[in-house]
């Protein structure tokens, strides 16, 4: 059995990259990071709990990827550039067969984004992963939730709903043929945080959020923080490749209230449509215009003809009473 310190040294310690923001990484009482001059630090923490956010026995490589991805997604939604991250976790045993693929999944995504694991905490206990990411954004350029103006367009990146479809299939609540399940499960297990898009939208989008709990619920946070309402065209929603084969009612429901999408929902003035498309092109991500903000509060969903649909936010709440 590995000791706590062997485990940290073997799986979570790498020499710092030259020229990066990390002055001191794993191994001291604190890590030292040097954010660029004139920028604010952007911090975010997300926790993944076994049995709640992922199935017991989940593939450790995917878990490593996802634990970091969901955190980077928050930096993306702020328009921040990632600098580094910490990992605090509890695990039942120092099992090399689990730790090796977990750290590979985690550090492979860190490499994609050119960032380092700079510290953490390791204890024994029921499997529970908590990552804190550190990023930076030039003062005044963060994509906050409270910057939206009535009449801005509403946009979403990528596609929605496949993660929810995979989740329900894996829970045995829905039949899905193996090829479609495999396609959808990639979206559930290996979300790709839209960091390049968030960065490209600085100075273009007026507000942004990442879609983790379902589009309607997450857009609702922009609306309440900005004091506006919205009309969303359910027929304009970009459905995931697997979800696109399902019936229209399910497509709408999962695209609007799916969860675990990790796309960006953002708003921008109608006069900046070309700038939005240019930003998306630079980031290599598709974006779709799905509606409009309104002076009147509330969130309405319509079909493509503007007819109101009875679809409401069913955002996930850990403490909701059933
Ligand atoms: P302390 O007692 O000062 O909190 P620890 O003994 O918990 O320090 O950790 C020793 C060093 O290893 C610290 O630099 C800490 O940041 C790092 N560390 C601990 N756990 C992890 C981990 N899971 N991933 C990366 N670094 C870690
Ligand atoms: Mg400690």
PDB file of C-alpha atoms and ligand atoms in Angstrom, residues 4-5 7-8 12-13 25-31 85-89 106 117-123, ligand 1:
ATOM      1  CA  UNK A   4      -0.048   9.440   1.478  1.00  0.00           C
ATOM      2  CA  UNK A   5       3.223  11.119   0.477  1.00  0.00           C
ATOM      3  CA  UNK A   7       0.881   8.709  -3.611  1.00  0.00           C
ATOM      4  CA  UNK A   8       1.177  12.494  -3.990  1.00  0.00           C
ATOM      5  CA  UNK A  12       0.245  14.263  -8.599  1.00  0.00           C
ATOM      6  CA  UNK A  13       3.674  15.884  -8.742  1.00  0.00           C
ATOM      7  CA  UNK A  25       3.952  23.967  -7.143  1.00  0.00           C
ATOM      8  CA  UNK A  26       3.196  20.812  -5.105  1.00  0.00           C
ATOM      9  CA  UNK A  27       5.324  20.143  -2.025  1.00  0.00           C
ATOM     10  CA  UNK A  28       5.374  23.269   0.120  1.00  0.00           C
ATOM     11  CA  UNK A  29       2.846  24.777   2.530  1.00  0.00           C
ATOM     12  CA  UNK A  30       1.364  26.877  -0.253  1.00  0.00           C
ATOM     13  CA  UNK A  31       1.735  27.086  -4.003  1.00  0.00           C
ATOM     14  CA  UNK A  85      -5.651  24.153  -9.994  1.00  0.00           C
ATOM     15  CA  UNK A  86      -5.653  22.268  -6.702  1.00  0.00           C
ATOM     16  CA  UNK A  87      -7.139  18.834  -5.947  1.00  0.00           C
ATOM     17  CA  UNK A  88      -8.540  17.977  -2.519  1.00  0.00           C
ATOM     18  CA  UNK A  89      -9.908  14.492  -2.332  1.00  0.00           C
ATOM     19  CA  UNK A 106      -6.830  14.681 -14.927  1.00  0.00           C
ATOM     20  CA  UNK A 117      -1.809  20.929 -10.563  1.00  0.00           C
ATOM     21  CA  UNK A 118      -0.212  23.113  -7.871  1.00  0.00           C
ATOM     22  CA  UNK A 119      -1.377  21.506  -4.617  1.00  0.00           C
ATOM     23  CA  UNK A 120      -4.176  19.847  -2.742  1.00  0.00           C
ATOM     24  CA  UNK A 121      -5.089  17.624   0.145  1.00  0.00           C
ATOM     25  CA  UNK A 122      -5.399  13.841   0.298  1.00  0.00           C
ATOM     26  CA  UNK A 123      -7.333  11.885   2.917  1.00  0.00           C
TER      27      UNK A 123
HETATM   28  P1  LIG B   1      -0.232  20.393   4.689  1.00  0.00           P
HETATM   29  O1  LIG B   1      -0.119  19.475   5.861  1.00  0.00           O
HETATM   30  O2  LIG B   1       0.675  21.584   4.730  1.00  0.00           O
HETATM   31  O3  LIG B   1      -1.639  20.691   4.333  1.00  0.00           O
HETATM   32  P2  LIG B   1      -0.034  18.073   3.077  1.00  0.00           P
HETATM   33  O4  LIG B   1       0.807  17.143   3.848  1.00  0.00           O
HETATM   34  O5  LIG B   1      -1.511  17.900   3.114  1.00  0.00           O
HETATM   35  O6  LIG B   1       0.378  19.560   3.465  1.00  0.00           O
HETATM   36  O7  LIG B   1       0.418  18.037   1.553  1.00  0.00           O
HETATM   37  C1  LIG B   1       1.778  18.086   1.214  1.00  0.00           C
HETATM   38  C2  LIG B   1       1.947  18.753  -0.113  1.00  0.00           C
HETATM   39  O8  LIG B   1       1.311  17.967  -1.113  1.00  0.00           O
HETATM   40  C3  LIG B   1       1.320  20.147  -0.210  1.00  0.00           C
HETATM   41  O9  LIG B   1       2.114  20.935  -1.058  1.00  0.00           O
HETATM   42  C4  LIG B   1      -0.020  19.885  -0.852  1.00  0.00           C
HETATM   43  O10 LIG B   1      -0.466  21.011  -1.589  1.00  0.00           O
HETATM   44  C5  LIG B   1       0.320  18.720  -1.778  1.00  0.00           C
HETATM   45  N1  LIG B   1      -0.823  17.833  -2.019  1.00  0.00           N
HETATM   46  C6  LIG B   1      -1.532  17.104  -1.128  1.00  0.00           C
HETATM   47  N2  LIG B   1      -2.497  16.385  -1.742  1.00  0.00           N
HETATM   48  C7  LIG B   1      -2.391  16.673  -3.053  1.00  0.00           C
HETATM   49  C8  LIG B   1      -3.099  16.259  -4.205  1.00  0.00           C
HETATM   50  N3  LIG B   1      -4.142  15.408  -4.150  1.00  0.00           N
HETATM   51  N4  LIG B   1      -2.739  16.777  -5.403  1.00  0.00           N
HETATM   52  C9  LIG B   1      -1.708  17.644  -5.469  1.00  0.00           C
HETATM   53  N5  LIG B   1      -0.986  18.059  -4.432  1.00  0.00           N
HETATM   54  C10 LIG B   1      -1.333  17.595  -3.238  1.00  0.00           C
END
